[in-house]
CSV table of N, CA, C and O in Angstrom, one decimal:
chain,number,residue,atom,x,y,z
W,1,UNK,N,93.6,83.3,106.1
W,1,UNK,CA,95.1,82.9,106.6
W,1,UNK,C,96.2,83.9,105.9
W,1,UNK,O,96.0,84.5,104.9
W,2,UNK,N,97.3,83.8,107.0
W,2,UNK,CA,98.2,84.6,106.4
W,2,UNK,C,99.3,84.2,105.5
W,2,UNK,O,99.2,83.0,105.2
W,3,UNK,N,99.9,85.2,104.8
W,3,UNK,CA,100.9,84.7,103.7
W,3,UNK,C,102.1,85.5,103.7
W,3,UNK,O,102.2,86.8,104.5
W,4,UNK,N,103.2,84.9,103.3
W,4,UNK,CA,104.7,85.7,103.8
W,4,UNK,C,104.7,86.3,102.7
W,4,UNK,O,104.8,86.1,101.5
W,5,UNK,N,105.2,87.8,102.8
W,5,UNK,CA,105.8,88.8,102.0
W,5,UNK,C,106.9,89.5,102.6
W,5,UNK,O,107.3,89.4,103.6
W,6,UNK,N,107.7,90.0,101.7
W,6,UNK,CA,108.6,91.4,102.1
W,6,UNK,C,108.1,92.3,102.3
W,6,UNK,O,107.3,93.0,101.6
W,7,UNK,N,108.8,93.1,103.5
W,7,UNK,CA,108.3,94.4,103.7
W,7,UNK,C,109.0,95.3,102.7
W,7,UNK,O,110.1,95.4,102.3
W,8,UNK,N,108.1,96.4,102.2
W,8,UNK,CA,108.4,97.1,100.9
W,8,UNK,C,109.5,98.2,101.9
W,8,UNK,O,110.2,98.6,101.2
W,9,UNK,N,110.0,98.2,102.9
W,9,UNK,CA,110.6,99.4,103.6
W,9,UNK,C,111.8,98.7,103.9
W,9,UNK,O,112.9,99.3,103.7
W,10,UNK,N,112.0,97.7,104.6
W,10,UNK,CA,113.1,97.0,105.2
W,10,UNK,C,113.5,95.8,104.5
W,10,UNK,O,114.6,94.9,104.8
W,11,UNK,N,112.8,95.2,103.6
W,11,UNK,CA,113.0,94.0,103.1
W,11,UNK,C,112.9,92.5,103.8
W,11,UNK,O,113.2,91.6,103.2
W,12,UNK,N,112.4,92.7,105.2
W,12,UNK,CA,112.3,91.6,105.7
W,12,UNK,C,111.0,90.7,105.5
W,12,UNK,O,110.2,91.4,105.1
W,13,UNK,N,111.0,89.7,106.0
W,13,UNK,CA,109.8,88.6,105.8
W,13,UNK,C,109.0,89.1,107.0
W,13,UNK,O,109.4,89.1,108.0
W,14,UNK,N,107.7,89.2,106.5
W,14,UNK,CA,106.8,89.4,107.5
W,14,UNK,C,105.4,88.3,107.3
W,14,UNK,O,104.8,88.3,106.0
W,15,UNK,N,104.5,88.1,108.2
W,15,UNK,CA,103.2,87.5,108.0
W,15,UNK,C,102.2,88.6,107.3
W,15,UNK,O,101.8,89.4,108.4
W,16,UNK,N,101.8,88.8,106.0
W,16,UNK,CA,100.8,89.8,105.9
W,16,UNK,C,99.5,89.0,106.1
W,16,UNK,O,98.9,88.2,105.5
W,17,UNK,N,98.6,89.8,107.0
W,17,UNK,CA,97.1,89.5,107.2
W,17,UNK,C,96.2,90.3,106.5
W,17,UNK,O,95.0,90.0,106.8
W,18,UNK,N,96.7,91.2,105.8
W,18,UNK,CA,95.4,92.2,105.3
W,18,UNK,C,95.6,93.5,106.1
W,18,UNK,O,94.7,94.5,105.7
W,19,UNK,N,96.0,93.4,107.3
W,19,UNK,CA,96.0,94.6,108.2
W,19,UNK,C,96.9,95.8,107.8
W,19,UNK,O,96.3,96.6,107.4
W,20,UNK,N,97.9,95.5,107.8
W,20,UNK,CA,99.1,96.3,107.3
W,20,UNK,C,100.0,96.0,106.3
W,20,UNK,O,100.4,94.6,106.2
W,21,UNK,N,100.7,97.0,105.6
W,21,UNK,CA,101.5,96.6,104.1
W,21,UNK,C,102.8,96.5,104.7
W,21,UNK,O,103.7,96.0,103.7
W,22,UNK,N,103.2,96.7,105.9
W,22,UNK,CA,104.8,96.4,106.5
W,22,UNK,C,105.1,95.7,107.5
W,22,UNK,O,103.9,95.3,108.2
W,23,UNK,N,106.0,95.2,107.8
W,23,UNK,CA,106.7,94.5,108.9
W,23,UNK,C,105.9,94.9,110.4
W,23,UNK,O,106.1,96.2,110.2
W,24,UNK,N,106.2,94.4,111.2
W,24,UNK,CA,105.8,95.1,112.9
W,24,UNK,C,106.9,95.9,113.1
W,24,UNK,O,106.5,97.0,113.4
W,25,UNK,N,108.1,95.9,112.9
W,25,UNK,CA,109.1,96.9,113.2
W,25,UNK,C,108.6,98.2,112.3
W,25,UNK,O,108.6,99.4,113.1
W,26,UNK,N,108.5,98.2,111.1
W,26,UNK,CA,108.6,99.4,110.2
W,26,UNK,C,107.1,99.7,110.6
W,26,UNK,O,106.9,101.0,110.6
W,27,UNK,N,106.2,99.1,111.4
W,27,UNK,CA,104.6,99.8,111.5
W,27,UNK,C,104.9,100.2,112.9
W,27,UNK,O,104.2,101.4,113.2
W,28,UNK,N,106.0,99.8,114.1
W,28,UNK,CA,105.8,100.6,115.2
W,28,UNK,C,106.5,101.7,114.5
W,28,UNK,O,106.3,102.9,115.4
W,29,UNK,N,107.6,102.3,113.8
W,29,UNK,CA,108.1,103.2,113.3
W,29,UNK,C,107.4,104.2,112.9
W,29,UNK,O,107.1,105.4,113.1
W,30,UNK,N,106.4,103.7,111.9
W,30,UNK,CA,105.6,104.7,111.5
W,30,UNK,C,104.6,105.0,112.7
W,30,UNK,O,104.2,106.1,112.2
W,31,UNK,N,104.2,104.4,113.4
W,31,UNK,CA,103.3,104.9,114.4
W,31,UNK,C,103.8,105.8,115.3
W,31,UNK,O,103.0,107.0,115.8
W,32,UNK,N,105.2,105.8,115.6
W,32,UNK,CA,105.9,106.8,116.3
W,32,UNK,C,105.9,108.1,115.4
W,32,UNK,O,105.9,108.9,116.1
W,33,UNK,N,106.2,107.7,114.4
W,33,UNK,CA,106.3,109.0,113.4
W,33,UNK,C,104.9,109.6,113.1
W,33,UNK,O,104.8,110.9,113.2
W,34,UNK,N,104.0,109.0,113.3
W,34,UNK,CA,102.4,109.7,113.2
W,34,UNK,C,102.3,110.3,114.3
W,34,UNK,O,101.7,111.3,114.5
W,35,UNK,N,102.7,109.9,115.7
W,35,UNK,CA,102.7,110.7,117.1
W,35,UNK,C,103.3,111.9,116.7
W,35,UNK,O,102.5,113.0,117.3
W,36,UNK,N,104.5,112.1,116.3
W,36,UNK,CA,105.3,113.0,116.1
W,36,UNK,C,104.7,113.9,115.2
W,36,UNK,O,104.3,115.4,115.7
W,37,UNK,N,103.8,113.9,114.0
W,37,UNK,CA,103.2,114.4,113.2
W,37,UNK,C,102.0,115.1,113.8
W,37,UNK,O,101.6,116.4,113.7
W,38,UNK,N,101.2,114.1,114.4
W,38,UNK,CA,100.1,114.7,115.0
W,38,UNK,C,100.4,115.5,116.1
W,38,UNK,O,99.4,116.7,116.3
W,39,UNK,N,101.4,115.5,117.1
W,39,UNK,CA,101.5,116.3,118.2
W,39,UNK,C,101.9,118.0,117.4
W,39,UNK,O,101.5,118.9,117.9
W,40,UNK,N,102.5,117.6,116.4
W,40,UNK,CA,103.2,118.9,115.6
W,40,UNK,C,101.9,119.8,115.1
W,40,UNK,O,101.7,120.8,115.2
W,41,UNK,N,100.8,118.6,114.2
W,41,UNK,CA,99.5,119.4,114.0
W,41,UNK,C,98.7,119.9,115.0
W,41,UNK,O,97.8,120.8,114.7
W,42,UNK,N,98.8,119.4,116.4
W,42,UNK,CA,97.7,120.0,117.4
W,42,UNK,C,98.1,121.3,117.8
W,42,UNK,O,97.1,122.0,118.2
W,43,UNK,N,99.2,121.3,117.8
W,43,UNK,CA,99.6,123.0,117.9
W,43,UNK,C,98.8,123.8,117.2
W,43,UNK,O,98.7,123.8,115.7
W,44,UNK,N,98.2,124.9,117.7
W,44,UNK,CA,97.3,126.0,117.1
W,44,UNK,C,98.3,126.7,115.8
W,44,UNK,O,97.6,126.7,114.5
W,45,UNK,N,99.3,126.9,115.9
W,45,UNK,CA,100.1,127.4,114.8
W,45,UNK,C,100.3,126.9,113.7
W,45,UNK,O,100.7,127.1,112.7
W,46,UNK,N,100.4,125.4,113.9
W,46,UNK,CA,100.6,124.4,112.7
W,46,UNK,C,99.4,123.6,112.2
W,46,UNK,O,99.5,123.2,111.2
W,47,UNK,N,98.5,123.7,112.5
W,47,UNK,CA,97.2,123.4,112.2
W,47,UNK,C,96.9,123.8,110.4
W,47,UNK,O,96.4,122.7,110.0
W,48,UNK,N,97.5,124.9,110.1
W,48,UNK,CA,97.3,125.2,108.6
W,48,UNK,C,98.8,124.9,107.7
W,48,UNK,O,98.8,125.3,106.7
W,49,UNK,N,99.3,124.0,108.4
W,49,UNK,CA,100.9,123.7,107.8
W,49,UNK,C,100.7,122.9,106.6
W,49,UNK,O,99.5,122.1,106.6
W,50,UNK,N,101.4,123.1,105.4
W,50,UNK,CA,100.9,122.3,104.1
W,50,UNK,C,101.8,121.3,104.3
W,50,UNK,O,102.7,120.8,105.4
W,51,UNK,N,101.9,120.3,103.6
W,51,UNK,CA,102.5,118.9,103.5
W,51,UNK,C,104.2,119.2,103.4
W,51,UNK,O,104.8,118.5,104.2
W,52,UNK,N,104.5,120.1,102.8
W,52,UNK,CA,106.0,120.5,102.6
W,52,UNK,C,106.5,120.8,103.8
W,52,UNK,O,107.5,120.4,104.7
W,53,UNK,N,105.7,121.8,104.7
W,53,UNK,CA,106.4,122.2,106.0
W,53,UNK,C,106.1,121.1,107.2
W,53,UNK,O,107.0,121.0,107.8
W,54,UNK,N,105.1,120.0,107.1
W,54,UNK,CA,105.1,119.1,107.9
W,54,UNK,C,106.3,118.1,107.6
W,54,UNK,O,107.2,117.7,108.5
W,55,UNK,N,106.7,117.9,106.3
W,55,UNK,CA,107.6,117.0,106.1
W,55,UNK,C,109.1,117.4,106.4
W,55,UNK,O,109.7,117.1,107.2
W,56,UNK,N,109.2,118.7,106.3
W,56,UNK,CA,110.3,119.5,107.0
W,56,UNK,C,110.2,119.4,108.4
W,56,UNK,O,111.6,119.6,108.9
W,57,UNK,N,109.4,119.9,109.0
W,57,UNK,CA,109.5,119.9,110.2
W,57,UNK,C,109.5,118.5,111.2
W,57,UNK,O,110.2,118.5,112.5
W,58,UNK,N,108.9,117.3,110.9
W,58,UNK,CA,108.7,116.1,111.4
W,58,UNK,C,109.6,115.1,110.8
W,58,UNK,O,110.0,114.2,111.6
W,59,UNK,N,110.1,115.2,109.7
W,59,UNK,CA,110.9,114.2,109.1
W,59,UNK,C,110.2,113.0,108.5
W,59,UNK,O,110.6,112.1,107.9
W,60,UNK,N,108.9,113.2,108.4
W,60,UNK,CA,108.0,112.4,107.8
W,60,UNK,C,108.1,112.2,106.4
W,60,UNK,O,108.3,113.5,105.7
W,61,UNK,N,107.9,111.1,105.9
W,61,UNK,CA,107.7,111.3,104.3
W,61,UNK,C,106.3,111.5,103.5
W,61,UNK,O,105.3,111.6,104.4
W,62,UNK,N,106.3,112.3,102.5
W,62,UNK,CA,105.2,112.5,101.9
W,62,UNK,C,103.8,111.6,101.9
W,62,UNK,O,102.8,111.5,102.0
W,63,UNK,N,104.6,110.6,101.3
W,63,UNK,CA,103.7,109.3,101.1
W,63,UNK,C,103.0,108.8,102.2
W,63,UNK,O,102.1,108.3,102.5
W,64,UNK,N,103.8,108.8,103.6
W,64,UNK,CA,103.0,108.4,104.8
W,64,UNK,C,101.9,109.5,105.1
W,64,UNK,O,100.9,108.7,105.6
W,65,UNK,N,102.1,110.8,104.8
W,65,UNK,CA,101.1,111.7,105.4
W,65,UNK,C,100.2,111.7,104.3
W,65,UNK,O,98.9,111.4,104.9
W,66,UNK,N,100.1,111.1,103.1
W,66,UNK,CA,99.3,110.8,102.2
W,66,UNK,C,98.5,109.8,102.6
W,66,UNK,O,97.1,109.3,102.4
W,67,UNK,N,99.3,108.6,103.0
W,67,UNK,CA,98.4,107.3,103.3
W,67,UNK,C,97.5,107.9,104.6
W,67,UNK,O,96.5,107.0,104.8
W,68,UNK,N,98.3,108.4,105.6
W,68,UNK,CA,97.2,108.9,107.0
W,68,UNK,C,96.0,109.5,106.7
W,68,UNK,O,95.0,109.5,107.0
W,69,UNK,N,95.9,110.3,105.6
W,69,UNK,CA,94.8,111.4,105.1
W,69,UNK,C,93.9,110.3,104.6
W,69,UNK,O,92.8,110.3,104.7
W,70,UNK,N,94.4,109.3,103.6
W,70,UNK,CA,93.5,108.5,102.8
W,70,UNK,C,92.7,107.4,103.9
W,70,UNK,O,91.6,107.3,103.8
W,71,UNK,N,93.5,107.2,104.8
W,71,UNK,CA,92.8,106.2,105.9
W,71,UNK,C,92.2,107.0,107.2
W,71,UNK,O,91.2,106.2,107.4
W,72,UNK,N,92.3,108.1,106.8
W,72,UNK,CA,91.5,109.0,107.8
W,72,UNK,C,91.7,109.1,108.9
W,72,UNK,O,91.3,109.9,110.2
W,73,UNK,N,93.3,108.9,109.3
W,73,UNK,CA,93.8,109.3,110.6
W,73,UNK,C,94.2,110.8,110.8
W,73,UNK,O,94.4,111.3,111.7
W,74,UNK,N,94.6,111.2,109.7
W,74,UNK,CA,94.5,112.9,109.8
W,74,UNK,C,93.3,113.3,108.9
W,74,UNK,O,93.0,112.9,107.7
W,75,UNK,N,92.7,114.3,109.7
W,75,UNK,CA,91.5,114.6,109.1
W,75,UNK,C,91.9,116.1,108.5
W,75,UNK,O,91.8,117.1,109.0
W,76,UNK,N,91.5,116.2,107.0
W,76,UNK,CA,91.6,117.5,106.5
W,76,UNK,C,90.4,118.6,106.9
W,76,UNK,O,90.8,119.7,106.7
W,77,UNK,N,89.5,118.0,107.7
W,77,UNK,CA,88.5,119.1,108.5
W,77,UNK,C,89.2,120.0,109.4
W,77,UNK,O,89.0,120.9,109.7
W,78,UNK,N,90.0,119.0,110.3
W,78,UNK,CA,90.7,119.7,111.2
W,78,UNK,C,91.9,120.5,110.7
W,78,UNK,O,92.4,121.3,111.5
W,79,UNK,N,92.8,120.1,109.9
W,79,UNK,CA,93.9,120.3,109.0
W,79,UNK,C,93.5,120.5,107.7
W,79,UNK,O,93.9,119.7,106.8
W,80,UNK,N,93.2,122.0,107.4
W,80,UNK,CA,92.6,122.0,106.1
W,80,UNK,C,93.8,122.2,104.8
W,80,UNK,O,93.3,122.0,103.6
W,81,UNK,N,95.1,121.9,105.1
W,81,UNK,CA,95.7,122.2,104.1
W,81,UNK,C,96.4,120.5,103.5
W,81,UNK,O,97.3,120.4,102.9
W,82,UNK,N,95.9,119.6,104.1
W,82,UNK,CA,96.3,118.4,104.1
W,82,UNK,C,95.5,117.6,102.9
W,82,UNK,O,94.1,118.0,102.7
W,83,UNK,N,95.7,116.8,102.2
W,83,UNK,CA,95.4,116.2,101.4
W,83,UNK,C,95.9,114.8,100.7
W,83,UNK,O,97.0,114.9,101.2
W,84,UNK,N,95.4,114.6,99.5
W,84,UNK,CA,96.4,113.6,99.0
W,84,UNK,C,96.4,113.7,97.4
W,84,UNK,O,95.4,114.1,97.0
W,85,UNK,N,97.4,113.3,96.7
W,85,UNK,CA,97.2,113.7,94.9
W,85,UNK,C,96.0,112.9,94.6
W,85,UNK,O,95.9,111.8,94.7
W,86,UNK,N,95.4,113.8,93.9
W,86,UNK,CA,94.6,113.0,92.5
W,86,UNK,C,95.1,112.1,91.9
W,86,UNK,O,96.3,112.2,91.4
W,87,UNK,N,94.5,110.8,91.5
W,87,UNK,CA,95.0,109.7,90.7
W,87,UNK,C,95.2,110.2,89.3
W,87,UNK,O,96.1,109.6,88.5
W,88,UNK,N,94.5,111.2,88.6
W,88,UNK,CA,94.7,111.6,87.5
W,88,UNK,C,95.7,112.5,87.1
W,88,UNK,O,96.7,112.7,86.3
W,89,UNK,N,95.6,113.7,87.9
W,89,UNK,CA,96.4,115.0,87.8
W,89,UNK,C,97.5,115.3,88.8
W,89,UNK,O,98.3,116.1,88.6
W,90,UNK,N,97.4,114.6,89.8
W,90,UNK,CA,98.2,115.0,91.3
W,90,UNK,C,98.1,116.0,92.0
W,90,UNK,O,98.5,116.4,93.0
W,91,UNK,N,97.0,116.9,91.6
W,91,UNK,CA,96.7,118.1,92.4
W,91,UNK,C,96.1,117.5,93.8
W,91,UNK,O,95.3,116.6,93.8
W,92,UNK,N,96.0,118.1,95.2
W,92,UNK,CA,95.8,117.6,96.3
W,92,UNK,C,94.3,117.6,96.3
W,92,UNK,O,93.7,118.3,96.0
W,93,UNK,N,93.7,116.4,97.0
W,93,UNK,CA,92.2,116.2,97.2
W,93,UNK,C,92.3,115.5,98.4
W,93,UNK,O,92.6,115.2,99.1
W,94,UNK,N,90.6,115.8,99.0
W,94,UNK,CA,90.6,115.1,100.4
W,94,UNK,C,89.4,113.9,100.1
W,94,UNK,O,89.2,113.3,101.2
W,95,UNK,N,88.8,113.9,99.2
W,95,UNK,CA,87.7,112.7,99.1
W,95,UNK,C,87.8,112.2,97.8
W,95,UNK,O,88.0,112.8,96.5
W,96,UNK,N,87.9,110.8,97.9
W,96,UNK,CA,87.8,109.8,96.6
W,96,UNK,C,89.2,109.9,96.0
W,96,UNK,O,90.1,110.4,96.6
W,97,UNK,N,89.3,109.3,94.7
W,97,UNK,CA,90.7,109.2,94.1
W,97,UNK,C,91.1,110.5,93.2
W,97,UNK,O,91.7,110.8,92.5
W,98,UNK,N,89.8,111.0,92.6
W,98,UNK,CA,89.9,112.1,91.6
W,98,UNK,C,89.5,113.5,92.5
W,98,UNK,O,88.6,113.6,93.3
W,99,UNK,N,90.2,114.5,91.9
W,99,UNK,CA,90.2,115.9,92.4
W,99,UNK,C,88.5,116.3,91.8
W,99,UNK,O,88.3,115.6,90.8
W,100,UNK,N,87.9,117.5,92.2
W,100,UNK,CA,86.9,117.9,91.7
W,100,UNK,C,87.0,118.4,90.1
W,100,UNK,O,85.8,118.0,89.3
W,101,UNK,N,87.9,118.9,89.6
W,101,UNK,CA,88.2,119.4,88.3
W,101,UNK,C,88.1,118.0,87.4
W,101,UNK,O,87.6,118.1,86.3
W,102,UNK,N,89.1,117.3,87.8
W,102,UNK,CA,89.1,115.7,87.0
W,102,UNK,C,87.6,115.1,86.9
W,102,UNK,O,87.0,114.5,86.0
W,103,UNK,N,87.0,115.0,88.2
W,103,UNK,CA,85.7,114.4,88.3
W,103,UNK,C,84.5,115.1,87.3
W,103,UNK,O,83.9,114.6,86.9
W,104,UNK,N,84.9,116.7,87.3
W,104,UNK,CA,83.6,117.3,86.1
W,104,UNK,C,84.2,117.0,84.7
W,104,UNK,O,83.3,116.9,84.0
W,105,UNK,N,85.5,116.9,84.5
W,105,UNK,CA,85.7,116.5,83.0
W,105,UNK,C,85.4,115.2,82.9
W,105,UNK,O,84.8,115.1,81.6
W,106,UNK,N,85.5,114.2,83.7
W,106,UNK,CA,85.2,112.7,83.2
W,106,UNK,C,83.4,112.8,83.1
W,106,UNK,O,83.0,112.2,82.3
W,107,UNK,N,82.8,113.5,83.9
W,107,UNK,CA,81.4,113.7,83.6
W,107,UNK,C,80.9,114.1,82.7
W,107,UNK,O,80.0,113.9,81.8
W,108,UNK,N,81.4,115.1,82.3
W,108,UNK,CA,81.1,116.0,81.0
W,108,UNK,C,81.5,114.7,80.0
W,108,UNK,O,80.7,114.7,78.6
W,109,UNK,N,82.5,114.1,79.7
W,109,UNK,CA,83.0,113.2,78.6
W,109,UNK,C,81.7,112.1,78.4
W,109,UNK,O,81.5,111.7,77.5
W,110,UNK,N,81.2,111.7,79.9
W,110,UNK,CA,80.4,110.8,79.7
W,110,UNK,C,79.0,111.3,79.4
W,110,UNK,O,78.3,110.8,78.7
W,111,UNK,N,78.8,112.6,79.7
W,111,UNK,CA,77.7,113.3,79.2
W,111,UNK,C,77.5,113.2,77.7
W,111,UNK,O,76.8,113.2,76.6
W,112,UNK,N,79.0,113.8,77.0
W,112,UNK,CA,79.1,113.7,75.6
W,112,UNK,C,78.7,112.5,74.8
W,112,UNK,O,78.4,112.1,73.9
W,113,UNK,N,79.5,111.6,75.5
W,113,UNK,CA,79.3,109.9,75.1
W,113,UNK,C,78.2,109.4,75.3
W,113,UNK,O,77.6,108.9,74.1
W,114,UNK,N,77.2,109.7,76.3
W,114,UNK,CA,75.8,109.3,76.5
W,114,UNK,C,75.2,109.8,75.2
W,114,UNK,O,74.2,109.2,74.6
W,115,UNK,N,75.3,111.3,75.1
W,115,UNK,CA,74.4,111.8,73.8
W,115,UNK,C,74.9,111.4,72.5
W,115,UNK,O,73.6,111.2,71.6
W,116,UNK,N,76.0,111.0,72.1
W,116,UNK,CA,76.6,110.7,70.9
W,116,UNK,C,75.9,109.0,70.8
W,116,UNK,O,75.5,108.8,69.7
W,117,UNK,N,75.7,108.5,71.7
W,117,UNK,CA,75.3,107.0,72.0
W,117,UNK,C,73.5,107.1,71.5
W,117,UNK,O,73.1,106.3,70.6
W,118,UNK,N,73.1,108.0,72.1
W,118,UNK,CA,71.7,108.1,72.0
W,118,UNK,C,71.1,108.3,70.4
W,118,UNK,O,70.4,108.4,69.9
W,119,UNK,N,72.3,109.5,70.0
W,119,UNK,CA,72.2,110.2,68.3
W,119,UNK,C,72.1,108.9,67.7
W,119,UNK,O,71.4,108.4,66.4
W,120,UNK,N,73.4,107.9,67.7
W,120,UNK,CA,73.7,106.7,67.1
W,120,UNK,C,72.4,105.6,67.5
W,120,UNK,O,72.1,105.5,66.0
W,121,UNK,N,72.0,105.6,68.1
W,121,UNK,CA,70.8,104.8,68.5
W,121,UNK,C,69.3,105.2,67.8
W,121,UNK,O,69.0,104.5,66.9
W,122,UNK,N,69.2,106.5,67.5
W,122,UNK,CA,68.3,107.0,67.0
W,122,UNK,C,68.3,107.0,65.5
W,122,UNK,O,67.6,106.7,64.8
W,123,UNK,N,69.4,107.1,64.8
W,123,UNK,CA,69.7,107.0,63.7
W,123,UNK,C,69.7,105.6,63.2
W,123,UNK,O,69.0,105.1,62.0
W,124,UNK,N,70.1,104.5,63.8
W,124,UNK,CA,70.1,103.2,63.7
W,124,UNK,C,68.5,102.8,63.5
W,124,UNK,O,68.1,102.0,62.8
W,125,UNK,N,68.0,103.2,64.7
W,125,UNK,CA,66.2,103.1,64.7
W,125,UNK,C,65.5,103.4,63.4
W,125,UNK,O,64.5,103.0,63.0
W,126,UNK,N,65.8,104.9,62.9
W,126,UNK,CA,65.4,105.6,61.9
W,126,UNK,C,65.4,104.5,60.6
W,126,UNK,O,64.8,104.3,59.8
W,127,UNK,N,66.9,103.9,60.5
W,127,UNK,CA,67.1,103.3,59.4
W,127,UNK,C,66.7,101.9,59.4
W,127,UNK,O,66.5,101.2,58.1
W,128,UNK,N,66.1,101.5,60.8
W,128,UNK,CA,65.6,99.9,60.5
W,128,UNK,C,63.7,99.8,60.2
W,128,UNK,O,63.3,98.8,60.1
W,129,UNK,N,63.5,101.3,59.6
W,129,UNK,CA,62.3,101.2,59.4
W,129,UNK,C,61.8,100.9,58.2
W,129,UNK,O,62.5,100.7,57.1
W,130,UNK,N,60.6,99.9,58.2
W,130,UNK,CA,60.3,99.0,56.9
W,130,UNK,C,59.3,99.7,56.1
W,130,UNK,O,58.2,100.3,56.6
W,131,UNK,N,59.4,100.2,54.9
W,131,UNK,CA,58.3,100.8,53.9
W,131,UNK,C,57.8,99.5,53.2
W,131,UNK,O,58.4,98.7,52.6
W,132,UNK,N,56.3,99.5,53.4
W,132,UNK,CA,55.5,98.8,52.3
W,132,UNK,C,55.1,99.4,51.4
W,132,UNK,O,54.4,100.5,51.2
W,133,UNK,N,55.4,99.0,50.1
W,133,UNK,CA,54.5,99.7,48.7
W,133,UNK,C,53.5,98.6,48.5
W,133,UNK,O,53.4,97.5,48.5
W,134,UNK,N,52.6,99.4,48.0
W,134,UNK,CA,51.3,98.8,47.5
W,134,UNK,C,51.7,98.1,46.4
W,134,UNK,O,52.2,98.6,45.6
W,135,UNK,N,51.2,96.6,46.2
W,135,UNK,CA,51.3,96.0,44.9
W,135,UNK,C,50.2,96.0,44.1
W,135,UNK,O,49.0,95.8,44.5
W,136,UNK,N,50.4,96.5,42.9
W,136,UNK,CA,49.5,96.3,42.2
W,136,UNK,C,49.0,95.0,41.4
W,136,UNK,O,49.9,94.3,40.8
W,137,UNK,N,47.7,94.4,41.3
W,137,UNK,CA,47.7,93.1,40.8
W,137,UNK,C,47.0,93.3,39.2
W,137,UNK,O,46.6,93.9,39.0
């Protein structure tokens, strides 16, 4: 079921069905801009263009370019300098929400946490040992 929302670009009401985040008019203008960007990138000399160069040449917003890369409309395999910012540090990445460096740091922190947890568990297990002394009668 659709819900009524305000378009974040033009602030008009539209029925949000979960397909697009903007109204029909803004979606049409985004699609036209996408076609301009895609035509620009299809030229051999522009395939290695950076995000800044694409913004300068086409007038598209950086956020739109990032959105299209995230959704897979612009493939980093075809356009190697494209990506979107890492949610942690802001460096460009092409897969997932975190760049490789942040993923490696997170994995190292998790390994450290797991090792500390295992050590705490072993100490706790060792302290739980019950000693029985022989009783003299």
